[in-house]
PDB file of C-alpha atoms and ligand atoms in Angstrom:
ATOM      1  CA  MET A   3      53.947   9.105  22.460  1.00  0.00           C
ATOM      2  CA  LEU A   4      51.377   8.491  25.022  1.00  0.00           C
ATOM      3  CA  ASN A   5      49.114  11.261  25.286  1.00  0.00           C
ATOM      4  CA  ILE A   6      45.984  11.184  27.779  1.00  0.00           C
ATOM      5  CA  VAL A   7      43.224  13.229  28.285  1.00  0.00           C
ATOM      6  CA  LEU A   8      42.297  13.317  31.899  1.00  0.00           C
ATOM      7  CA  PHE A   9      38.550  14.248  31.936  1.00  0.00           C
ATOM      8  CA  GLY A  10      35.871  14.900  34.745  1.00  0.00           C
ATOM      9  CA  PRO A  11      33.890  17.672  36.268  1.00  0.00           C
ATOM     10  CA  PRO A  12      35.648  20.400  38.739  1.00  0.00           C
ATOM     11  CA  GLY A  13      36.496  18.505  41.720  1.00  0.00           C
ATOM     12  CA  ALA A  14      36.921  15.425  40.169  1.00  0.00           C
ATOM     13  CA  GLY A  15      40.228  14.730  41.227  1.00  0.00           C
ATOM     14  CA  LYS A  16      42.189  15.293  37.805  1.00  0.00           C
ATOM     15  CA  GLY A  17      45.129  17.355  39.572  1.00  0.00           C
ATOM     16  CA  THR A  18      45.852  14.469  42.135  1.00  0.00           C
ATOM     17  CA  GLN A  19      45.632  11.514  39.751  1.00  0.00           C
ATOM     18  CA  SER A  20      47.467  13.485  36.650  1.00  0.00           C
ATOM     19  CA  GLU A  21      50.666  13.556  39.405  1.00  0.00           C
ATOM     20  CA  ARG A  22      50.447   9.587  39.625  1.00  0.00           C
ATOM     21  CA  LEU A  23      50.088   9.212  35.969  1.00  0.00           C
ATOM     22  CA  VAL A  24      52.988  11.563  35.350  1.00  0.00           C
ATOM     23  CA  GLU A  25      55.405   9.487  37.716  1.00  0.00           C
ATOM     24  CA  LYS A  26      54.311   6.009  36.559  1.00  0.00           C
ATOM     25  CA  TYR A  27      54.610   6.935  32.533  1.00  0.00           C
ATOM     26  CA  LYS A  28      57.152   9.464  32.474  1.00  0.00           C
ATOM     27  CA  LEU A  29      54.782  12.026  30.944  1.00  0.00           C
ATOM     28  CA  ILE A  30      54.305  15.625  31.135  1.00  0.00           C
ATOM     29  CA  HIS A  31      51.597  17.025  33.017  1.00  0.00           C
ATOM     30  CA  LEU A  32      49.953  20.192  31.272  1.00  0.00           C
ATOM     31  CA  SER A  33      46.950  21.672  33.493  1.00  0.00           C
ATOM     32  CA  THR A  34      45.374  24.672  31.822  1.00  0.00           C
ATOM     33  CA  GLY A  35      43.975  25.623  34.967  1.00  0.00           C
ATOM     34  CA  ASP A  36      47.183  25.562  36.592  1.00  0.00           C
ATOM     35  CA  ILE A  37      48.921  27.467  33.727  1.00  0.00           C
ATOM     36  CA  PHE A  38      46.233  30.283  33.866  1.00  0.00           C
ATOM     37  CA  ARG A  39      46.922  30.411  37.613  1.00  0.00           C
ATOM     38  CA  ALA A  40      50.718  30.838  37.138  1.00  0.00           C
ATOM     39  CA  ASN A  41      50.011  33.753  34.591  1.00  0.00           C
ATOM     40  CA  ILE A  42      47.713  35.370  37.331  1.00  0.00           C
ATOM     41  CA  GLY A  43      50.176  35.002  39.734  1.00  0.00           C
ATOM     42  CA  GLY A  44      53.131  36.329  37.403  1.00  0.00           C
ATOM     43  CA  GLY A  45      50.837  39.383  36.703  1.00  0.00           C
ATOM     44  CA  THR A  46      51.183  38.622  32.808  1.00  0.00           C
ATOM     45  CA  GLU A  47      48.582  40.008  30.364  1.00  0.00           C
ATOM     46  CA  LEU A  48      47.301  36.455  29.564  1.00  0.00           C
ATOM     47  CA  GLY A  49      46.745  36.147  33.367  1.00  0.00           C
ATOM     48  CA  THR A  50      44.666  39.324  33.339  1.00  0.00           C
ATOM     49  CA  LEU A  51      42.639  38.326  30.629  1.00  0.00           C
ATOM     50  CA  ALA A  52      42.185  34.631  32.131  1.00  0.00           C
ATOM     51  CA  LYS A  53      41.249  35.814  35.703  1.00  0.00           C
ATOM     52  CA  SER A  54      38.587  37.953  34.297  1.00  0.00           C
ATOM     53  CA  PHE A  55      37.026  34.576  33.338  1.00  0.00           C
ATOM     54  CA  ILE A  56      37.768  32.385  35.789  1.00  0.00           C
ATOM     55  CA  ASP A  57      36.580  34.777  38.438  1.00  0.00           C
ATOM     56  CA  LYS A  58      33.224  34.401  36.836  1.00  0.00           C
ATOM     57  CA  GLY A  59      32.978  30.647  36.726  1.00  0.00           C
ATOM     58  CA  GLN A  60      33.456  31.124  32.772  1.00  0.00           C
ATOM     59  CA  LEU A  61      35.617  29.554  30.286  1.00  0.00           C
ATOM     60  CA  VAL A  62      38.603  31.443  28.837  1.00  0.00           C
ATOM     61  CA  PRO A  63      37.956  31.789  25.095  1.00  0.00           C
ATOM     62  CA  ASP A  64      39.067  28.996  22.936  1.00  0.00           C
ATOM     63  CA  GLU A  65      41.610  30.752  20.757  1.00  0.00           C
ATOM     64  CA  VAL A  66      43.534  32.134  23.828  1.00  0.00           C
ATOM     65  CA  THR A  67      43.489  28.646  25.548  1.00  0.00           C
ATOM     66  CA  ILE A  68      44.534  26.632  22.408  1.00  0.00           C
ATOM     67  CA  ASN A  69      47.404  28.880  21.469  1.00  0.00           C
ATOM     68  CA  MET A  70      48.691  28.484  25.376  1.00  0.00           C
ATOM     69  CA  LEU A  71      48.338  24.957  25.138  1.00  0.00           C
ATOM     70  CA  LYS A  72      50.424  24.569  21.917  1.00  0.00           C
ATOM     71  CA  SER A  73      53.091  26.838  23.111  1.00  0.00           C
ATOM     72  CA  GLU A  74      53.322  24.498  26.092  1.00  0.00           C
ATOM     73  CA  VAL A  75      53.367  21.229  24.276  1.00  0.00           C
ATOM     74  CA  GLU A  76      55.935  22.805  21.792  1.00  0.00           C
ATOM     75  CA  LYS A  77      58.277  23.553  25.178  1.00  0.00           C
ATOM     76  CA  HIS A  78      58.860  19.792  25.349  1.00  0.00           C
ATOM     77  CA  PRO A  79      59.946  18.144  21.898  1.00  0.00           C
ATOM     78  CA  ASN A  80      61.300  15.324  23.522  1.00  0.00           C
ATOM     79  CA  ALA A  81      58.449  14.376  26.076  1.00  0.00           C
ATOM     80  CA  ALA A  82      57.399  10.618  26.154  1.00  0.00           C
ATOM     81  CA  GLY A  83      53.816  12.223  25.980  1.00  0.00           C
ATOM     82  CA  PHE A  84      51.458  14.340  28.240  1.00  0.00           C
ATOM     83  CA  VAL A  85      48.688  14.382  30.368  1.00  0.00           C
ATOM     84  CA  PHE A  86      46.160  17.069  29.373  1.00  0.00           C
ATOM     85  CA  ASP A  87      44.245  18.179  32.607  1.00  0.00           C
ATOM     86  CA  GLY A  88      41.168  20.405  31.987  1.00  0.00           C
ATOM     87  CA  PHE A  89      41.976  20.378  28.265  1.00  0.00           C
ATOM     88  CA  PRO A  90      40.170  20.059  25.856  1.00  0.00           C
ATOM     89  CA  ARG A  91      37.166  21.375  27.652  1.00  0.00           C
ATOM     90  CA  THR A  92      34.997  22.250  24.389  1.00  0.00           C
ATOM     91  CA  THR A  93      34.542  20.551  21.136  1.00  0.00           C
ATOM     92  CA  PRO A  94      36.517  23.204  19.126  1.00  0.00           C
ATOM     93  CA  GLN A  95      39.399  22.395  21.581  1.00  0.00           C
ATOM     94  CA  ALA A  96      39.323  19.040  21.057  1.00  0.00           C
ATOM     95  CA  GLU A  97      39.321  19.495  17.085  1.00  0.00           C
ATOM     96  CA  ALA A  98      42.118  22.083  17.627  1.00  0.00           C
ATOM     97  CA  LEU A  99      44.231  19.469  19.538  1.00  0.00           C
ATOM     98  CA  ASP A 100      43.651  16.400  17.199  1.00  0.00           C
ATOM     99  CA  ALA A 101      44.980  18.871  14.213  1.00  0.00           C
ATOM    100  CA  PHE A 102      47.858  20.216  16.334  1.00  0.00           C
ATOM    101  CA  LEU A 103      48.934  16.516  17.359  1.00  0.00           C
ATOM    102  CA  ALA A 104      48.393  15.144  13.843  1.00  0.00           C
ATOM    103  CA  SER A 105      51.006  17.785  12.824  1.00  0.00           C
ATOM    104  CA  LEU A 106      53.518  16.500  15.205  1.00  0.00           C
ATOM    105  CA  ASN A 107      52.742  12.871  13.776  1.00  0.00           C
ATOM    106  CA  SER A 108      51.098  12.262  17.063  1.00  0.00           C
ATOM    107  CA  GLU A 109      47.463  11.501  18.290  1.00  0.00           C
ATOM    108  CA  ILE A 110      45.491  11.298  21.799  1.00  0.00           C
ATOM    109  CA  ASN A 111      45.554   7.695  22.878  1.00  0.00           C
ATOM    110  CA  ALA A 112      42.576   8.017  25.432  1.00  0.00           C
ATOM    111  CA  MET A 113      40.218  10.112  27.156  1.00  0.00           C
ATOM    112  CA  ILE A 114      39.792   8.639  30.626  1.00  0.00           C
ATOM    113  CA  ALA A 115      37.131  10.174  32.719  1.00  0.00           C
ATOM    114  CA  LEU A 116      36.842  10.135  36.483  1.00  0.00           C
ATOM    115  CA  ASP A 117      33.128   9.620  37.653  1.00  0.00           C
ATOM    116  CA  VAL A 118      32.143  11.308  40.544  1.00  0.00           C
ATOM    117  CA  PRO A 119      28.540  12.182  41.735  1.00  0.00           C
ATOM    118  CA  GLU A 120      27.542  15.985  41.771  1.00  0.00           C
ATOM    119  CA  ASP A 121      27.162  16.094  45.564  1.00  0.00           C
ATOM    120  CA  GLU A 122      30.146  14.693  46.317  1.00  0.00           C
ATOM    121  CA  LEU A 123      32.027  17.083  43.930  1.00  0.00           C
ATOM    122  CA  LYS A 124      30.481  20.026  45.537  1.00  0.00           C
ATOM    123  CA  GLU A 125      31.504  18.623  49.226  1.00  0.00           C
ATOM    124  CA  ARG A 126      35.362  18.325  47.641  1.00  0.00           C
ATOM    125  CA  LEU A 127      35.092  21.883  46.124  1.00  0.00           C
ATOM    126  CA  LYS A 128      34.059  23.475  49.421  1.00  0.00           C
ATOM    127  CA  LYS A 129      36.979  21.419  51.407  1.00  0.00           C
ATOM    128  CA  ARG A 130      39.457  22.530  48.717  1.00  0.00           C
ATOM    129  CA  ALA A 131      38.484  26.261  49.252  1.00  0.00           C
ATOM    130  CA  LEU A 132      39.524  26.038  52.529  1.00  0.00           C
ATOM    131  CA  ASP A 133      43.329  25.464  51.809  1.00  0.00           C
ATOM    132  CA  SER A 134      43.697  26.192  48.111  1.00  0.00           C
ATOM    133  CA  GLY A 135      43.355  29.743  48.440  1.00  0.00           C
ATOM    134  CA  ARG A 136      41.327  29.454  44.853  1.00  0.00           C
ATOM    135  CA  THR A 137      38.616  32.156  44.840  1.00  0.00           C
ATOM    136  CA  ASP A 138      36.595  30.305  42.152  1.00  0.00           C
ATOM    137  CA  ASP A 139      36.171  27.376  44.980  1.00  0.00           C
ATOM    138  CA  ALA A 140      34.989  29.694  47.454  1.00  0.00           C
ATOM    139  CA  ASP A 141      31.807  30.940  46.046  1.00  0.00           C
ATOM    140  CA  PRO A 142      28.912  28.893  45.591  1.00  0.00           C
ATOM    141  CA  LYS A 143      27.658  30.747  42.637  1.00  0.00           C
ATOM    142  CA  ILE A 144      30.738  30.430  40.822  1.00  0.00           C
ATOM    143  CA  ILE A 145      31.076  26.752  41.475  1.00  0.00           C
ATOM    144  CA  GLU A 146      27.434  26.278  40.321  1.00  0.00           C
ATOM    145  CA  SER A 147      28.386  28.359  37.050  1.00  0.00           C
ATOM    146  CA  ARG A 148      31.540  26.035  36.703  1.00  0.00           C
ATOM    147  CA  ILE A 149      29.147  22.915  36.947  1.00  0.00           C
ATOM    148  CA  ASN A 150      26.875  24.351  34.657  1.00  0.00           C
ATOM    149  CA  VAL A 151      29.727  25.243  32.091  1.00  0.00           C
ATOM    150  CA  TYR A 152      30.960  21.513  32.537  1.00  0.00           C
ATOM    151  CA  LYS A 153      27.442  20.172  31.667  1.00  0.00           C
ATOM    152  CA  ASN A 154      26.797  22.363  28.610  1.00  0.00           C
ATOM    153  CA  GLU A 155      30.145  22.997  26.987  1.00  0.00           C
ATOM    154  CA  THR A 156      32.380  20.270  28.606  1.00  0.00           C
ATOM    155  CA  ALA A 157      30.519  17.376  28.742  1.00  0.00           C
ATOM    156  CA  PRO A 158      29.831  16.827  24.945  1.00  0.00           C
ATOM    157  CA  VAL A 159      33.688  16.415  24.602  1.00  0.00           C
ATOM    158  CA  LYS A 160      33.303  13.104  25.795  1.00  0.00           C
ATOM    159  CA  GLY A 161      31.187  11.854  22.565  1.00  0.00           C
ATOM    160  CA  PHE A 162      34.099  13.625  20.274  1.00  0.00           C
ATOM    161  CA  TYR A 163      36.328  10.794  22.013  1.00  0.00           C
ATOM    162  CA  GLU A 164      33.589   8.145  21.936  1.00  0.00           C
ATOM    163  CA  GLY A 165      33.466   8.645  18.392  1.00  0.00           C
ATOM    164  CA  GLN A 166      37.035   7.692  17.979  1.00  0.00           C
ATOM    165  CA  SER A 167      36.601   4.716  20.272  1.00  0.00           C
ATOM    166  CA  LYS A 168      39.062   6.332  22.778  1.00  0.00           C
ATOM    167  CA  PHE A 169      36.800   7.149  25.786  1.00  0.00           C
ATOM    168  CA  HIS A 170      36.997   5.089  28.814  1.00  0.00           C
ATOM    169  CA  ALA A 171      35.453   5.671  32.368  1.00  0.00           C
ATOM    170  CA  VAL A 172      36.656   5.123  35.913  1.00  0.00           C
ATOM    171  CA  ASN A 173      35.058   5.122  39.047  1.00  0.00           C
ATOM    172  CA  GLY A 174      36.319   8.532  41.059  1.00  0.00           C
ATOM    173  CA  LEU A 175      35.035   7.381  44.258  1.00  0.00           C
ATOM    174  CA  GLY A 176      37.249   5.813  46.982  1.00  0.00           C
ATOM    175  CA  SER A 177      40.802   6.234  48.213  1.00  0.00           C
ATOM    176  CA  ILE A 178      43.014   8.034  46.100  1.00  0.00           C
ATOM    177  CA  ASP A 179      45.189   4.929  45.713  1.00  0.00           C
ATOM    178  CA  GLU A 180      42.351   2.672  44.652  1.00  0.00           C
ATOM    179  CA  ILE A 181      41.548   5.259  41.953  1.00  0.00           C
ATOM    180  CA  THR A 182      45.063   5.318  40.882  1.00  0.00           C
ATOM    181  CA  GLU A 183      45.019   1.611  40.514  1.00  0.00           C
ATOM    182  CA  ARG A 184      41.926   1.890  38.129  1.00  0.00           C
ATOM    183  CA  LEU A 185      43.594   4.305  36.198  1.00  0.00           C
ATOM    184  CA  PHE A 186      46.769   2.529  35.625  1.00  0.00           C
ATOM    185  CA  ASN A 187      44.929  -0.575  34.882  1.00  0.00           C
ATOM    186  CA  THR A 188      42.890   1.161  32.363  1.00  0.00           C
ATOM    187  CA  VAL A 189      46.221   2.623  30.970  1.00  0.00           C
ATOM    188  CA  ASP A 190      47.950  -0.639  31.034  1.00  0.00           C
ATOM    189  CA  ASN A 191      45.028  -2.152  28.615  1.00  0.00           C
ATOM    190  CA  LEU A 192      45.092   0.646  26.002  1.00  0.00           C
TER     191      LEU A 192
HETATM  192  P1  ADP B 227      38.426  22.758  37.569  1.00  0.00           P
HETATM  193  O1  ADP B 227      38.646  21.640  36.879  1.00  0.00           O
HETATM  194  O2  ADP B 227      38.683  22.509  39.239  1.00  0.00           O
HETATM  195  O3  ADP B 227      37.217  23.630  37.559  1.00  0.00           O
HETATM  196  P2  ADP B 227      40.723  23.939  36.502  1.00  0.00           P
HETATM  197  O4  ADP B 227      41.805  24.612  37.379  1.00  0.00           O
HETATM  198  O5  ADP B 227      41.161  22.813  35.334  1.00  0.00           O
HETATM  199  O6  ADP B 227      39.484  23.774  37.750  1.00  0.00           O
HETATM  200  O7  ADP B 227      40.198  25.543  35.857  1.00  0.00           O
HETATM  201  C1  ADP B 227      39.855  26.734  36.489  1.00  0.00           C
HETATM  202  C2  ADP B 227      39.465  27.453  35.387  1.00  0.00           C
HETATM  203  O8  ADP B 227      40.461  28.055  34.489  1.00  0.00           O
HETATM  204  C3  ADP B 227      38.190  27.254  34.689  1.00  0.00           C
HETATM  205  O9  ADP B 227      36.729  27.056  35.527  1.00  0.00           O
HETATM  206  C4  ADP B 227      38.156  27.873  33.696  1.00  0.00           C
HETATM  207  O10 ADP B 227      37.750  29.238  33.866  1.00  0.00           O
HETATM  208  C5  ADP B 227      39.589  28.194  33.058  1.00  0.00           C
HETATM  209  N1  ADP B 227      39.967  27.077  32.314  1.00  0.00           N
HETATM  210  C6  ADP B 227      40.833  25.947  32.641  1.00  0.00           C
HETATM  211  N2  ADP B 227      40.852  25.274  31.564  1.00  0.00           N
HETATM  212  C7  ADP B 227      40.492  25.750  30.586  1.00  0.00           C
HETATM  213  C8  ADP B 227      40.230  25.367  29.011  1.00  0.00           C
HETATM  214  N3  ADP B 227      40.666  24.386  28.600  1.00  0.00           N
HETATM  215  N4  ADP B 227      39.370  26.001  28.416  1.00  0.00           N
HETATM  216  C9  ADP B 227      39.119  27.270  28.896  1.00  0.00           C
HETATM  217  N5  ADP B 227      39.085  27.765  30.081  1.00  0.00           N
HETATM  218  C10 ADP B 227      39.829  27.161  30.898  1.00  0.00           C
END
């Protein structure tokens, strides 16, 4: 299996680039943000719970997120691999993912981070708010909170994969195609 964690702050372009990776390497895309939004749209109990955190720019609790992720992986027993987008976002999530993949005789092959400066991120999120309809993109205070959560809780996950020599950074500035090319090069050299 080829399992990639696509990493980067809100607005880094993980969703767009995940689609490219999935197409080229025939992987399954698992975006925890997308799954939460689908649950919110469907009015499920999980959706109601997730919304109460997402609307404040906070993380959904680890236990809830980890259980949801596991059940999504289990829906694809014959997958060639996965692109994890927006997960793991905390060190306990990374530890749980390692243990879970080990139980399937698999592992994470690489974490690839999209590097984008903070000013550019804020601009992108403002633009995305105009057409995504995402309430968490529309309010500068919520964006600020998401960026702070990223710095405090999510950025340390990089160290977790560095410790396993699985961390790779890619410049996230440039055209979508240029960034895709950099990602493909990284994956092909794993
Ligand atoms: P972005 O990366 O642009 O902030 P996402 O769509 O990945 O957006 O996530 C939106 C929101 O969903 C996050 O701000 C958070 O509240 C919640 N969320 C997504 N993934 C996780 C996760 N792995 N753990 C906890 N909360 C999450």
